[in-house]
PDB file of C-alpha atoms in Angstrom:
ATOM      1  CA  MET X 492     -28.070 -21.804  64.896  1.00 53.00           C
ATOM      2  CA  GLU X 493     -31.251 -21.098  62.968  1.00 51.00           C
ATOM      3  CA  ARG X 494     -30.323 -17.435  63.024  1.00 51.00           C
ATOM      4  CA  ASN X 495     -26.895 -18.147  61.541  1.00 52.00           C
ATOM      5  CA  TRP X 496     -28.451 -20.370  58.873  1.00 45.00           C
ATOM      6  CA  SER X 497     -30.950 -17.636  58.009  1.00 55.00           C
ATOM      7  CA  THR X 498     -28.161 -15.061  57.724  1.00 56.00           C
ATOM      8  CA  SER X 499     -26.123 -17.423  55.549  1.00 55.00           C
ATOM      9  CA  LYS X 500     -29.116 -18.040  53.270  1.00 52.00           C
ATOM     10  CA  HIS X 501     -29.645 -14.301  52.939  1.00 52.00           C
ATOM     11  CA  LYS X 502     -26.009 -13.780  51.917  1.00 52.00           C
ATOM     12  CA  MET X 503     -26.164 -16.632  49.392  1.00 55.00           C
ATOM     13  CA  SER X 504     -29.370 -15.229  47.951  1.00 62.00           C
ATOM     14  CA  ARG X 505     -27.763 -11.797  47.565  1.00 59.00           C
ATOM     15  CA  TYR X 506     -24.659 -13.277  45.916  1.00 56.00           C
ATOM     16  CA  THR X 507     -26.868 -15.305  43.584  1.00 62.00           C
ATOM     17  CA  LYS X 508     -28.761 -12.181  42.552  1.00 56.00           C
ATOM     18  CA  ILE X 509     -25.518 -10.267  41.980  1.00 57.00           C
ATOM     19  CA  LEU X 510     -24.101 -13.160  39.962  1.00 53.00           C
ATOM     20  CA  ALA X 511     -27.301 -13.361  37.920  1.00 51.00           C
ATOM     21  CA  ILE X 512     -27.222  -9.603  37.248  1.00 52.00           C
ATOM     22  CA  VAL X 513     -23.548  -9.747  36.252  1.00 48.00           C
ATOM     23  CA  SER X 514     -24.219 -12.724  33.994  1.00 53.00           C
ATOM     24  CA  VAL X 515     -27.096 -10.886  32.310  1.00 44.00           C
ATOM     25  CA  LEU X 516     -24.939  -7.779  31.831  1.00 46.00           C
ATOM     26  CA  ILE X 517     -22.125  -9.862  30.312  1.00 49.00           C
ATOM     27  CA  MET X 518     -24.589 -11.624  28.036  1.00 51.00           C
ATOM     28  CA  LEU X 519     -26.108  -8.308  26.924  1.00 40.00           C
ATOM     29  CA  THR X 520     -22.626  -6.918  26.298  1.00 42.00           C
ATOM     30  CA  VAL X 521     -21.669  -9.941  24.184  1.00 42.00           C
ATOM     31  CA  ILE X 522     -24.944  -9.757  22.245  1.00 42.00           C
ATOM     32  CA  GLY X 523     -24.534  -6.024  21.735  1.00 40.00           C
ATOM     33  CA  PHE X 524     -20.963  -6.513  20.588  1.00 39.00           C
ATOM     34  CA  ALA X 525     -22.051  -9.254  18.149  1.00 40.00           C
ATOM     35  CA  VAL X 526     -24.818  -7.027  16.784  1.00 39.00           C
ATOM     36  CA  ALA X 527     -22.325  -4.193  16.320  1.00 40.00           C
ATOM     37  CA  ILE X 528     -19.910  -6.463  14.441  1.00 42.00           C
ATOM     38  CA  ILE X 529     -22.483  -8.232  12.272  1.00 43.00           C
ATOM     39  CA  GLY X 530     -25.103  -5.540  11.839  1.00 44.00           C
ATOM     40  CA  PHE X 531     -22.911  -2.452  11.711  1.00 46.00           C
ATOM     41  CA  ASN X 532     -19.600  -4.018  10.645  1.00 53.00           C
ATOM     42  CA  TYR X 533     -17.851  -2.619  13.678  1.00 56.00           C
ATOM     43  CA  ASP X 534     -14.228  -3.762  13.758  1.00 65.00           C
ATOM     44  CA  GLY X 535     -12.683  -1.519  16.353  1.00 69.00           C
ATOM     45  CA  VAL X 536     -11.326   0.924  13.748  1.00 83.00           C
ATOM     46  CA  SER X 537     -12.407   4.556  13.774  1.00 86.00           C
ATOM     47  CA  GLN X 538     -13.773   6.161  10.626  1.00 86.00           C
ATOM     48  CA  ASN X 539     -11.058   8.794  10.865  1.00 89.00           C
ATOM     49  CA  THR X 540      -8.407   6.059  10.696  1.00 88.00           C
ATOM     50  CA  ARG X 541     -10.081   4.508   7.642  1.00 88.00           C
ATOM     51  CA  GLU X 542     -10.267   7.867   5.875  1.00 90.00           C
ATOM     52  CA  LYS X 543      -6.557   8.539   6.428  1.00 92.00           C
ATOM     53  CA  LEU X 544      -5.686   5.027   5.234  1.00 92.00           C
ATOM     54  CA  VAL X 545      -7.778   5.380   2.061  1.00 93.00           C
ATOM     55  CA  GLU X 546      -6.207   8.754   1.240  1.00 92.00           C
ATOM     56  CA  LYS X 547      -2.730   7.222   1.477  1.00 92.00           C
ATOM     57  CA  ASP X 548      -3.528   3.927  -0.276  1.00 94.00           C
ATOM     58  CA  ALA X 549      -5.513   5.629  -3.059  1.00 94.00           C
ATOM     59  CA  ARG X 550      -2.442   7.668  -4.005  1.00 93.00           C
ATOM     60  CA  THR X 551      -0.362   4.505  -4.121  1.00 93.00           C
ATOM     61  CA  VAL X 552      -2.937   2.843  -6.395  1.00 94.00           C
ATOM     62  CA  LEU X 553      -3.129   5.910  -8.670  1.00 94.00           C
ATOM     63  CA  ASP X 554       0.658   6.167  -8.966  1.00 91.00           C
ATOM     64  CA  PHE X 555       0.876   2.464  -9.764  1.00 91.00           C
ATOM     65  CA  GLY X 556      -2.066   2.376 -12.172  1.00 91.00           C
ATOM     66  CA  LEU X 557      -1.011   5.462 -14.116  1.00 90.00           C
ATOM     67  CA  THR X 558       2.752   4.957 -14.341  1.00 86.00           C
ATOM     68  CA  GLY X 559       3.289   1.235 -13.810  1.00 83.00           C
ATOM     69  CA  GLU X 560       5.397   1.729 -10.711  1.00 81.00           C
ATOM     70  CA  THR X 561       5.338   3.066  -7.178  1.00 82.00           C
ATOM     71  CA  SER X 562       7.879   3.423  -4.393  1.00 80.00           C
ATOM     72  CA  ALA X 563       5.385   2.870  -1.552  1.00 82.00           C
ATOM     73  CA  LYS X 564       6.664   0.178   0.800  1.00 82.00           C
ATOM     74  CA  ASN X 565       3.281  -1.518   1.218  1.00 80.00           C
ATOM     75  CA  ALA X 566       2.344  -1.268  -2.479  1.00 85.00           C
ATOM     76  CA  GLN X 567       2.263  -5.006  -3.220  1.00 83.00           C
ATOM     77  CA  SER X 568      -0.194  -5.649  -0.396  1.00 87.00           C
ATOM     78  CA  ILE X 569      -2.523  -3.040  -1.925  1.00 92.00           C
ATOM     79  CA  VAL X 570      -2.235  -3.785  -5.644  1.00 90.00           C
ATOM     80  CA  LEU X 571      -1.131  -7.454  -5.410  1.00 86.00           C
ATOM     81  CA  LEU X 572       1.278  -6.976  -8.354  1.00 84.00           C
ATOM     82  CA  SER X 573       4.950  -6.116  -8.548  1.00 85.00           C
ATOM     83  CA  ASN X 574       6.195  -3.157 -10.589  1.00 84.00           C
ATOM     84  CA  ALA X 575       7.761  -5.590 -13.072  1.00 86.00           C
ATOM     85  CA  ALA X 576       4.561  -7.631 -13.463  1.00 87.00           C
ATOM     86  CA  TRP X 577       2.384  -4.581 -14.091  1.00 86.00           C
ATOM     87  CA  LYS X 578       4.871  -3.082 -16.553  1.00 84.00           C
ATOM     88  CA  SER X 579       4.982  -6.394 -18.380  1.00 86.00           C
ATOM     89  CA  GLU X 580       1.187  -6.453 -18.666  1.00 84.00           C
ATOM     90  CA  ILE X 581       1.057  -2.873 -19.935  1.00 83.00           C
ATOM     91  CA  SER X 582       3.822  -3.564 -22.445  1.00 84.00           C
ATOM     92  CA  ALA X 583       2.059  -6.702 -23.703  1.00 84.00           C
ATOM     93  CA  SER X 584      -1.192  -4.745 -24.081  1.00 81.00           C
ATOM     94  CA  ILE X 585       0.569  -1.997 -26.049  1.00 80.00           C
ATOM     95  CA  GLN X 586       2.241  -4.500 -28.362  1.00 80.00           C
ATOM     96  CA  HIS X 587      -1.043  -6.323 -28.911  1.00 80.00           C
ATOM     97  CA  THR X 588      -2.789  -3.057 -29.824  1.00 76.00           C
ATOM     98  CA  LEU X 589      -0.020  -2.010 -32.209  1.00 76.00           C
ATOM     99  CA  SER X 590      -0.072  -5.409 -33.909  1.00 73.00           C
ATOM    100  CA  THR X 591      -3.827  -5.773 -34.276  1.00 75.00           C
ATOM    101  CA  THR X 592      -4.845  -2.278 -35.385  1.00 72.00           C
ATOM    102  CA  ARG X 593      -2.845  -2.585 -38.612  1.00 77.00           C
ATOM    103  CA  THR X 594      -1.129  -5.539 -40.311  1.00 86.00           C
ATOM    104  CA  VAL X 595       2.616  -5.547 -39.692  1.00 90.00           C
ATOM    105  CA  ALA X 596       5.182  -7.730 -41.480  1.00 93.00           C
ATOM    106  CA  ASN X 597       7.370 -10.054 -39.429  1.00 93.00           C
ATOM    107  CA  GLN X 598      10.654  -8.842 -40.920  1.00 95.00           C
ATOM    108  CA  VAL X 599      11.966  -6.485 -43.597  1.00 95.00           C
ATOM    109  CA  ASN X 600      15.296  -5.112 -44.830  1.00 94.00           C
ATOM    110  CA  PHE X 601      15.336  -1.391 -45.520  1.00 92.00           C
ATOM    111  CA  ALA X 602      18.137   1.113 -46.084  1.00 88.00           C
ATOM    112  CA  GLY X 603      20.776  -1.370 -44.959  1.00 89.00           C
ATOM    113  CA  LYS X 604      18.952  -2.276 -41.727  1.00 92.00           C
ATOM    114  CA  THR X 605      16.915  -5.345 -40.798  1.00 96.00           C
ATOM    115  CA  TYR X 606      13.705  -4.661 -38.864  1.00 96.00           C
ATOM    116  CA  ASP X 607      12.251  -7.556 -36.858  1.00 96.00           C
ATOM    117  CA  LYS X 608       8.632  -7.222 -35.733  1.00 93.00           C
ATOM    118  CA  LYS X 609       9.113  -8.715 -32.276  1.00 92.00           C
ATOM    119  CA  THR X 610      12.118  -6.485 -31.517  1.00 94.00           C
ATOM    120  CA  VAL X 611      10.530  -3.363 -33.000  1.00 94.00           C
ATOM    121  CA  MET X 612       7.275  -3.810 -31.053  1.00 91.00           C
ATOM    122  CA  SER X 613       9.130  -4.480 -27.824  1.00 90.00           C
ATOM    123  CA  ASP X 614      11.341  -1.407 -28.265  1.00 93.00           C
ATOM    124  CA  LEU X 615       8.399   0.817 -29.174  1.00 91.00           C
ATOM    125  CA  ALA X 616       6.387  -0.469 -26.204  1.00 89.00           C
ATOM    126  CA  ASN X 617       9.354   0.377 -23.949  1.00 90.00           C
ATOM    127  CA  HIS X 618       9.326   3.944 -25.279  1.00 92.00           C
ATOM    128  CA  TYR X 619       5.609   4.106 -24.557  1.00 89.00           C
ATOM    129  CA  MET X 620       6.259   2.826 -21.030  1.00 87.00           C
ATOM    130  CA  GLN X 621       8.951   5.439 -20.411  1.00 87.00           C
ATOM    131  CA  THR X 622       6.500   8.086 -21.577  1.00 87.00           C
ATOM    132  CA  LEU X 623       3.762   6.695 -19.325  1.00 84.00           C
ATOM    133  CA  GLN X 624       6.079   6.859 -16.331  1.00 83.00           C
ATOM    134  CA  THR X 625       6.195  10.624 -16.469  1.00 79.00           C
ATOM    135  CA  ASP X 626       4.790  12.061 -13.233  1.00 72.00           C
ATOM    136  CA  ARG X 627       1.071  12.476 -13.766  1.00 77.00           C
ATOM    137  CA  ASP X 628      -0.990  15.443 -12.681  1.00 86.00           C
ATOM    138  CA  TYR X 629      -3.927  14.045 -10.695  1.00 93.00           C
ATOM    139  CA  SER X 630      -6.012  14.955  -7.672  1.00 95.00           C
ATOM    140  CA  ILE X 631      -8.427  13.002  -5.486  1.00 95.00           C
ATOM    141  CA  GLN X 632     -11.805  14.751  -5.467  1.00 96.00           C
ATOM    142  CA  LYS X 633     -13.962  12.622  -3.200  1.00 95.00           C
ATOM    143  CA  VAL X 634     -13.894   9.435  -1.143  1.00 95.00           C
ATOM    144  CA  SER X 635     -17.088   7.680  -0.071  1.00 95.00           C
ATOM    145  CA  PHE X 636     -17.715   4.487   1.905  1.00 94.00           C
ATOM    146  CA  ASP X 637     -20.381   1.786   1.843  1.00 92.00           C
ATOM    147  CA  LYS X 638     -21.645   0.008   4.949  1.00 89.00           C
ATOM    148  CA  TYR X 639     -18.886  -2.591   4.618  1.00 91.00           C
ATOM    149  CA  HIS X 640     -16.235   0.191   4.674  1.00 93.00           C
ATOM    150  CA  ASN X 641     -15.244  -0.395   1.045  1.00 94.00           C
ATOM    151  CA  ALA X 642     -14.214   2.901  -0.510  1.00 95.00           C
ATOM    152  CA  LYS X 643     -15.066   4.596  -3.803  1.00 96.00           C
ATOM    153  CA  VAL X 644     -12.429   7.085  -4.931  1.00 97.00           C
ATOM    154  CA  ASN X 645     -13.243   9.841  -7.440  1.00 97.00           C
ATOM    155  CA  TYR X 646     -10.302  11.611  -9.044  1.00 97.00           C
ATOM    156  CA  ILE X 647      -9.251  13.874 -11.923  1.00 96.00           C
ATOM    157  CA  VAL X 648      -6.165  13.254 -14.050  1.00 95.00           C
ATOM    158  CA  THR X 649      -4.375  14.939 -16.949  1.00 93.00           C
ATOM    159  CA  PRO X 650      -3.964  12.141 -19.540  1.00 92.00           C
ATOM    160  CA  ILE X 651      -0.836  11.560 -21.575  1.00 90.00           C
ATOM    161  CA  ASP X 652      -1.623  11.769 -25.286  1.00 90.00           C
ATOM    162  CA  LEU X 653       0.298   8.810 -26.726  1.00 86.00           C
ATOM    163  CA  PRO X 654      -1.355   9.066 -30.173  1.00 86.00           C
ATOM    164  CA  ALA X 655      -0.247  12.710 -30.383  1.00 91.00           C
ATOM    165  CA  ALA X 656       3.271  11.723 -29.341  1.00 91.00           C
ATOM    166  CA  GLN X 657       3.418   8.986 -31.962  1.00 90.00           C
ATOM    167  CA  LYS X 658       1.998  11.325 -34.627  1.00 92.00           C
ATOM    168  CA  LYS X 659       4.658  13.903 -33.844  1.00 94.00           C
ATOM    169  CA  VAL X 660       7.418  11.336 -34.282  1.00 95.00           C
ATOM    170  CA  GLN X 661       5.648   9.867 -37.341  1.00 94.00           C
ATOM    171  CA  ASN X 662       5.657  13.282 -39.047  1.00 95.00           C
ATOM    172  CA  ASP X 663       9.402  13.505 -38.541  1.00 95.00           C
ATOM    173  CA  VAL X 664       9.896   9.952 -39.846  1.00 95.00           C
ATOM    174  CA  ASP X 665       7.781  10.752 -42.924  1.00 93.00           C
ATOM    175  CA  LYS X 666      10.197  13.565 -43.783  1.00 93.00           C
ATOM    176  CA  ILE X 667      13.114  11.142 -43.559  1.00 91.00           C
ATOM    177  CA  LEU X 668      11.329   8.525 -45.668  1.00 91.00           C
ATOM    178  CA  LYS X 669      10.661  11.024 -48.457  1.00 90.00           C
ATOM    179  CA  HIS X 670      14.283  10.557 -49.453  1.00 87.00           C
ATOM    180  CA  ASP X 671      13.707   6.791 -49.877  1.00 86.00           C
ATOM    181  CA  VAL X 672      10.419   6.778 -51.781  1.00 84.00           C
ATOM    182  CA  GLY X 673      11.911   4.540 -54.468  1.00 84.00           C
ATOM    183  CA  SER X 674      12.878   1.909 -51.914  1.00 87.00           C
ATOM    184  CA  LEU X 675       9.478   2.105 -50.190  1.00 88.00           C
ATOM    185  CA  GLU X 676       7.649   1.445 -53.455  1.00 88.00           C
ATOM    186  CA  LYS X 677       9.260  -2.000 -53.563  1.00 90.00           C
ATOM    187  CA  LEU X 678       7.729  -2.950 -50.206  1.00 92.00           C
ATOM    188  CA  LYS X 679       4.292  -4.249 -49.286  1.00 93.00           C
ATOM    189  CA  SER X 680       2.082  -2.079 -47.041  1.00 92.00           C
ATOM    190  CA  SER X 681       2.685  -4.390 -44.069  1.00 93.00           C
ATOM    191  CA  GLN X 682       6.458  -4.078 -44.581  1.00 94.00           C
ATOM    192  CA  ILE X 683       6.246  -0.297 -44.844  1.00 93.00           C
ATOM    193  CA  ARG X 684       4.347  -0.299 -41.545  1.00 92.00           C
ATOM    194  CA  LEU X 685       7.133  -2.286 -39.868  1.00 94.00           C
ATOM    195  CA  VAL X 686       9.725   0.167 -41.202  1.00 95.00           C
ATOM    196  CA  GLU X 687       7.650   3.091 -39.924  1.00 94.00           C
ATOM    197  CA  TYR X 688       7.261   1.544 -36.453  1.00 93.00           C
ATOM    198  CA  GLY X 689      10.986   0.760 -36.365  1.00 95.00           C
ATOM    199  CA  MET X 690      11.927   4.314 -37.291  1.00 96.00           C
ATOM    200  CA  ILE X 691       9.405   5.780 -34.847  1.00 95.00           C
ATOM    201  CA  SER X 692      11.077   3.751 -32.110  1.00 95.00           C
ATOM    202  CA  ASP X 693      14.557   4.812 -33.270  1.00 95.00           C
ATOM    203  CA  ASN X 694      13.603   8.510 -33.293  1.00 96.00           C
ATOM    204  CA  TRP X 695      11.218   8.659 -30.313  1.00 95.00           C
ATOM    205  CA  ASP X 696      13.596  10.214 -27.785  1.00 94.00           C
ATOM    206  CA  ARG X 697      15.240  12.546 -30.308  1.00 95.00           C
ATOM    207  CA  VAL X 698      11.944  14.053 -31.436  1.00 95.00           C
ATOM    208  CA  LEU X 699      10.059  14.271 -28.136  1.00 94.00           C
ATOM    209  CA  GLN X 700      13.047  15.182 -25.942  1.00 91.00           C
ATOM    210  CA  GLY X 701      11.065  14.299 -22.826  1.00 86.00           C
ATOM    211  CA  LYS X 702       8.223  16.704 -23.678  1.00 88.00           C
ATOM    212  CA  VAL X 703       5.130  14.552 -23.327  1.00 85.00           C
ATOM    213  CA  PRO X 704       1.917  15.703 -25.067  1.00 90.00           C
ATOM    214  CA  THR X 705      -1.108  15.789 -22.772  1.00 91.00           C
ATOM    215  CA  ALA X 706      -4.868  15.994 -23.310  1.00 91.00           C
ATOM    216  CA  ASP X 707      -7.771  17.606 -21.441  1.00 93.00           C
ATOM    217  CA  LYS X 708      -8.362  16.485 -17.878  1.00 94.00           C
ATOM    218  CA  LYS X 709     -10.504  13.386 -17.364  1.00 94.00           C
ATOM    219  CA  SER X 710     -12.446  12.187 -14.353  1.00 95.00           C
ATOM    220  CA  GLY X 711     -12.393   8.624 -13.128  1.00 95.00           C
ATOM    221  CA  GLN X 712     -13.256   6.457 -10.167  1.00 95.00           C
ATOM    222  CA  PHE X 713     -12.182   3.141  -8.679  1.00 96.00           C
ATOM    223  CA  ASN X 714     -13.067   0.992  -5.693  1.00 96.00           C
ATOM    224  CA  LEU X 715     -10.868  -0.121  -2.827  1.00 96.00           C
ATOM    225  CA  LEU X 716     -11.903  -3.329  -1.067  1.00 94.00           C
ATOM    226  CA  TYR X 717     -11.730  -3.261   2.725  1.00 93.00           C
ATOM    227  CA  SER X 718     -10.599  -6.013   5.025  1.00 87.00           C
ATOM    228  CA  SER X 719      -9.636  -5.994   8.678  1.00 82.00           C
ATOM    229  CA  GLN X 720      -8.276  -8.225  11.330  1.00 71.00           C
ATOM    230  CA  TRP X 721      -9.137  -6.703  14.661  1.00 66.00           C
ATOM    231  CA  ARG X 722      -7.929  -3.077  14.598  1.00 68.00           C
ATOM    232  CA  SER X 723      -5.673  -3.761  11.575  1.00 77.00           C
ATOM    233  CA  PRO X 724      -7.495  -2.327   8.542  1.00 87.00           C
ATOM    234  CA  SER X 725      -6.253  -2.674   4.958  1.00 88.00           C
ATOM    235  CA  TYR X 726      -7.422  -1.798   1.446  1.00 93.00           C
ATOM    236  CA  GLN X 727      -6.823  -3.546  -1.875  1.00 93.00           C
ATOM    237  CA  ALA X 728      -7.309  -2.683  -5.539  1.00 93.00           C
ATOM    238  CA  THR X 729      -8.101  -5.285  -8.193  1.00 92.00           C
ATOM    239  CA  LYS X 730      -6.445  -5.611 -11.594  1.00 90.00           C
ATOM    240  CA  ALA X 731      -9.672  -4.292 -13.120  1.00 92.00           C
ATOM    241  CA  ASN X 732      -9.206  -1.148 -11.023  1.00 92.00           C
ATOM    242  CA  LEU X 733      -5.674  -0.725 -12.371  1.00 92.00           C
ATOM    243  CA  ASN X 734      -6.899  -1.097 -15.958  1.00 90.00           C
ATOM    244  CA  GLN X 735      -9.558   1.556 -15.334  1.00 92.00           C
ATOM    245  CA  ILE X 736      -6.965   3.932 -13.950  1.00 93.00           C
ATOM    246  CA  LEU X 737      -4.531   3.261 -16.810  1.00 90.00           C
ATOM    247  CA  ASN X 738      -7.249   4.008 -19.372  1.00 89.00           C
ATOM    248  CA  THR X 739      -8.189   7.327 -17.762  1.00 91.00           C
ATOM    249  CA  GLY X 740      -4.519   8.277 -17.762  1.00 89.00           C
ATOM    250  CA  LEU X 741      -4.323   7.944 -21.540  1.00 85.00           C
ATOM    251  CA  SER X 742      -5.955  10.021 -24.233  1.00 81.00           C
ATOM    252  CA  GLU X 743      -8.505   8.157 -26.353  1.00 69.00           C
TER     253      GLU X 743
END
């Protein structure tokens, strides 16, 4: 009986040791896993997967930022804005710039036509938007990551020269207005400006015929913020990023 008890104690002691070793190994694994997650931001996603995701999402952000629209299915989860919302913001910015750089009258009658500031600015901004939505020549030069897997994207783009486009149409409008100098002399400078903007809008498509002036290539960069639920990585761009991209896509 003592022999059996001794054998049983030996087995229990061996099982206890094995259990202790297993427990220690599990604990070390958990600690190591926690250190990897907290210290090295390990999230179960390979760097190769992140790089492919950034390359794809960066193009979506560039398309959206430069042209105001994108056809990518997951676009709204990346840029957090709809095509309509971004276009509306760009249009509002254009109208604000046009209205604040020079004083413009609210309404004027000229050559049998009534020009209303709100309508003229909206129409002209729409022409600008259509011009902006021309496919842009850009290329991604470099993508780098920080320790939190956020990405910095460096790119080069050929800007659209909106001032040159407007000047081209303005020159054509000036030729038309030469025949109405007498009528123009009766108007205030702010009213003349409204007439000019109205006629630029009316003649935009006829003069440019889809040929958009461009400027020298410009370099730019933007950040993509990383987030991940286990093995489901995603990137997002902020509105500030979109404004940066829009500005590099336009000539100064």
